[in-house]
Amino acid sequence: MSDAPPLELRGVTKEYDGGGETVRAMDDVDFHVDRGEFVSIIGPSGSGKSTMLNVLGLLDVPTDGEVLVDGRDATTLTDRERTRARKEYVGFVFQQFYLISSLTALENVLLPTRFEDDPGARDRAVGLLERVGLGDRLDHRPDELSGGQKQRVAIARALINEPDVVLADEPTGNLDRDTGTQVLEEFTRIKSEGVSLITVTHDDLVAGYADRTVRIVDGRLQ
Ligand SMILES: Nc1ncnc2c1ncn2[C@@H]1O[C@H](COP(=O)(O)OP(=O)(O)O)[C@@H](O)[C@H]1O
Ligand SMILES: [Mg+2]
């Protein structure tokens, strides 16, 4: 751990080739999150929110600019190194949950640990599921869980490799207001343990829980 922000963007531009036409989804974006900070990024549909989250999470590489992870430039990493850095530093939560329907809650949480010898993983997974209130649902499959329970399994999965940052794309998008509130309260708990959170959303409810809200319009931070 260093004094550098866990994630930072410097002058990031991301362009897509959209059928002969270039779409600039991110335009010269400077951004960082502090340790234990909850930042909410809001903006209309098509403004570049998912693109920004994917670049921050090392799922996608920028056309121009730098992505710094713990102060180190990640844009020069090989695919393999980037995958490793992603696994070490970030966890993801998505609107559609993306749980594997044939696996139990516990197995879903363990999925990101599958490819390495990790003898403590099962205990950590059980602990995380207990912490999100699902200690009695370990062996339930996703279709036996409510939307809010599924999202809490996804949060436990995002935390299994002890990331510095959790990135969430419209985490309350498929949830009613009460259930969305529970998920946001879970984020507040995660934050209190020193993990940084970045959400992208057009849900106003999220901003009330964030330390800082930034707006993105047409790929530019306002
Ligand atoms: N893989 C892609 N190929 C081409 N254009 C894309 C791709 N992904 C996103 N875009 C375009 O980039 C812009 C920003 O998209 P996105 O980041 O998904 O916005 P948001 O999440 O705010 O709705 C949109 O114009 C979208 O059509
Ligand atoms: Mg999106």
PDB file of N, CA, C and O in Angstrom, residues 6-7 58 69-70 72 84-91 161-166:
ATOM      1  N   PRO A   6      -5.598   4.647  -5.070  1.00  0.00           N
ATOM      2  CA  PRO A   6      -5.675   3.274  -5.593  1.00  0.00           C
ATOM      3  C   PRO A   6      -5.959   3.229  -7.092  1.00  0.00           C
ATOM      4  O   PRO A   6      -5.457   2.345  -7.778  1.00  0.00           O
ATOM      5  N   LEU A   7      -6.737   4.183  -7.593  1.00  0.00           N
ATOM      6  CA  LEU A   7      -6.985   4.255  -9.043  1.00  0.00           C
ATOM      7  C   LEU A   7      -6.991   5.715  -9.481  1.00  0.00           C
ATOM      8  O   LEU A   7      -7.561   6.569  -8.810  1.00  0.00           O
ATOM      9  N   LEU A  58      -9.592  -1.927 -15.611  1.00  0.00           N
ATOM     10  CA  LEU A  58      -8.614  -2.632 -16.443  1.00  0.00           C
ATOM     11  C   LEU A  58      -9.258  -3.717 -17.304  1.00  0.00           C
ATOM     12  O   LEU A  58      -8.615  -4.685 -17.697  1.00  0.00           O
ATOM     13  N   VAL A  69      -2.611   2.493 -11.254  1.00  0.00           N
ATOM     14  CA  VAL A  69      -3.087   1.621 -10.193  1.00  0.00           C
ATOM     15  C   VAL A  69      -2.066   1.695  -9.068  1.00  0.00           C
ATOM     16  O   VAL A  69      -0.906   1.331  -9.270  1.00  0.00           O
ATOM     17  N   ASP A  70      -2.509   2.232  -7.926  1.00  0.00           N
ATOM     18  CA  ASP A  70      -1.592   2.400  -6.807  1.00  0.00           C
ATOM     19  C   ASP A  70      -0.336   3.170  -7.250  1.00  0.00           C
ATOM     20  O   ASP A  70       0.778   2.842  -6.847  1.00  0.00           O
ATOM     21  N   ARG A  72       1.056   3.287 -10.206  1.00  0.00           N
ATOM     22  CA  ARG A  72       1.829   2.714 -11.312  1.00  0.00           C
ATOM     23  C   ARG A  72       0.997   2.674 -12.592  1.00  0.00           C
ATOM     24  O   ARG A  72      -0.178   2.301 -12.565  1.00  0.00           O
ATOM     25  N   ARG A  84      -3.797  -9.933 -14.046  1.00  0.00           N
ATOM     26  CA  ARG A  84      -3.323 -10.163 -12.677  1.00  0.00           C
ATOM     27  C   ARG A  84      -3.587  -8.937 -11.786  1.00  0.00           C
ATOM     28  O   ARG A  84      -4.076  -9.054 -10.673  1.00  0.00           O
ATOM     29  N   ALA A  85      -3.292  -7.749 -12.320  1.00  0.00           N
ATOM     30  CA  ALA A  85      -3.508  -6.512 -11.558  1.00  0.00           C
ATOM     31  C   ALA A  85      -4.996  -6.333 -11.259  1.00  0.00           C
ATOM     32  O   ALA A  85      -5.381  -5.949 -10.153  1.00  0.00           O
ATOM     33  N   ARG A  86      -5.831  -6.658 -12.233  1.00  0.00           N
ATOM     34  CA  ARG A  86      -7.284  -6.538 -12.042  1.00  0.00           C
ATOM     35  C   ARG A  86      -7.729  -7.426 -10.895  1.00  0.00           C
ATOM     36  O   ARG A  86      -8.472  -7.018 -10.010  1.00  0.00           O
ATOM     37  N   LYS A  87      -7.228  -8.634 -10.902  1.00  0.00           N
ATOM     38  CA  LYS A  87      -7.627  -9.594  -9.880  1.00  0.00           C
ATOM     39  C   LYS A  87      -7.174  -9.142  -8.483  1.00  0.00           C
ATOM     40  O   LYS A  87      -7.866  -9.333  -7.493  1.00  0.00           O
ATOM     41  N   GLU A  88      -6.006  -8.513  -8.447  1.00  0.00           N
ATOM     42  CA  GLU A  88      -5.450  -8.101  -7.163  1.00  0.00           C
ATOM     43  C   GLU A  88      -6.102  -6.830  -6.621  1.00  0.00           C
ATOM     44  O   GLU A  88      -6.292  -6.689  -5.419  1.00  0.00           O
ATOM     45  N   TYR A  89      -6.458  -5.886  -7.520  1.00  0.00           N
ATOM     46  CA  TYR A  89      -6.840  -4.556  -7.047  1.00  0.00           C
ATOM     47  C   TYR A  89      -8.324  -4.240  -7.117  1.00  0.00           C
ATOM     48  O   TYR A  89      -8.786  -3.336  -6.432  1.00  0.00           O
ATOM     49  N   VAL A  90      -9.072  -4.895  -8.020  1.00  0.00           N
ATOM     50  CA  VAL A  90     -10.462  -4.458  -8.202  1.00  0.00           C
ATOM     51  C   VAL A  90     -11.473  -5.606  -8.107  1.00  0.00           C
ATOM     52  O   VAL A  90     -11.160  -6.747  -8.427  1.00  0.00           O
ATOM     53  N   GLY A  91     -12.666  -5.256  -7.648  1.00  0.00           N
ATOM     54  CA  GLY A  91     -13.803  -6.164  -7.659  1.00  0.00           C
ATOM     55  C   GLY A  91     -14.942  -5.481  -8.400  1.00  0.00           C
ATOM     56  O   GLY A  91     -15.039  -4.247  -8.373  1.00  0.00           O
ATOM     57  N   ASN A 161     -11.235 -11.419  -3.245  1.00  0.00           N
ATOM     58  CA  ASN A 161      -9.778 -11.285  -3.367  1.00  0.00           C
ATOM     59  C   ASN A 161      -9.238 -10.044  -2.669  1.00  0.00           C
ATOM     60  O   ASN A 161      -8.136  -9.587  -2.955  1.00  0.00           O
ATOM     61  N   GLU A 162     -10.020  -9.498  -1.744  1.00  0.00           N
ATOM     62  CA  GLU A 162      -9.619  -8.342  -0.928  1.00  0.00           C
ATOM     63  C   GLU A 162      -9.099  -7.185  -1.783  1.00  0.00           C
ATOM     64  O   GLU A 162      -7.946  -6.756  -1.653  1.00  0.00           O
ATOM     65  N   PRO A 163      -9.969  -6.666  -2.672  1.00  0.00           N
ATOM     66  CA  PRO A 163      -9.554  -5.592  -3.580  1.00  0.00           C
ATOM     67  C   PRO A 163      -9.391  -4.257  -2.853  1.00  0.00           C
ATOM     68  O   PRO A 163      -9.940  -4.072  -1.767  1.00  0.00           O
ATOM     69  N   ASP A 164      -8.666  -3.325  -3.490  1.00  0.00           N
ATOM     70  CA  ASP A 164      -8.579  -1.957  -2.971  1.00  0.00           C
ATOM     71  C   ASP A 164      -9.798  -1.143  -3.385  1.00  0.00           C
ATOM     72  O   ASP A 164     -10.177  -0.196  -2.709  1.00  0.00           O
ATOM     73  N   VAL A 165     -10.368  -1.508  -4.543  1.00  0.00           N
ATOM     74  CA  VAL A 165     -11.474  -0.733  -5.094  1.00  0.00           C
ATOM     75  C   VAL A 165     -12.578  -1.670  -5.569  1.00  0.00           C
ATOM     76  O   VAL A 165     -12.297  -2.676  -6.212  1.00  0.00           O
ATOM     77  N   VAL A 166     -13.836  -1.313  -5.248  1.00  0.00           N
ATOM     78  CA  VAL A 166     -14.978  -2.016  -5.826  1.00  0.00           C
ATOM     79  C   VAL A 166     -15.642  -1.073  -6.829  1.00  0.00           C
ATOM     80  O   VAL A 166     -15.920   0.087  -6.517  1.00  0.00           O
TER      81      VAL A 166
END
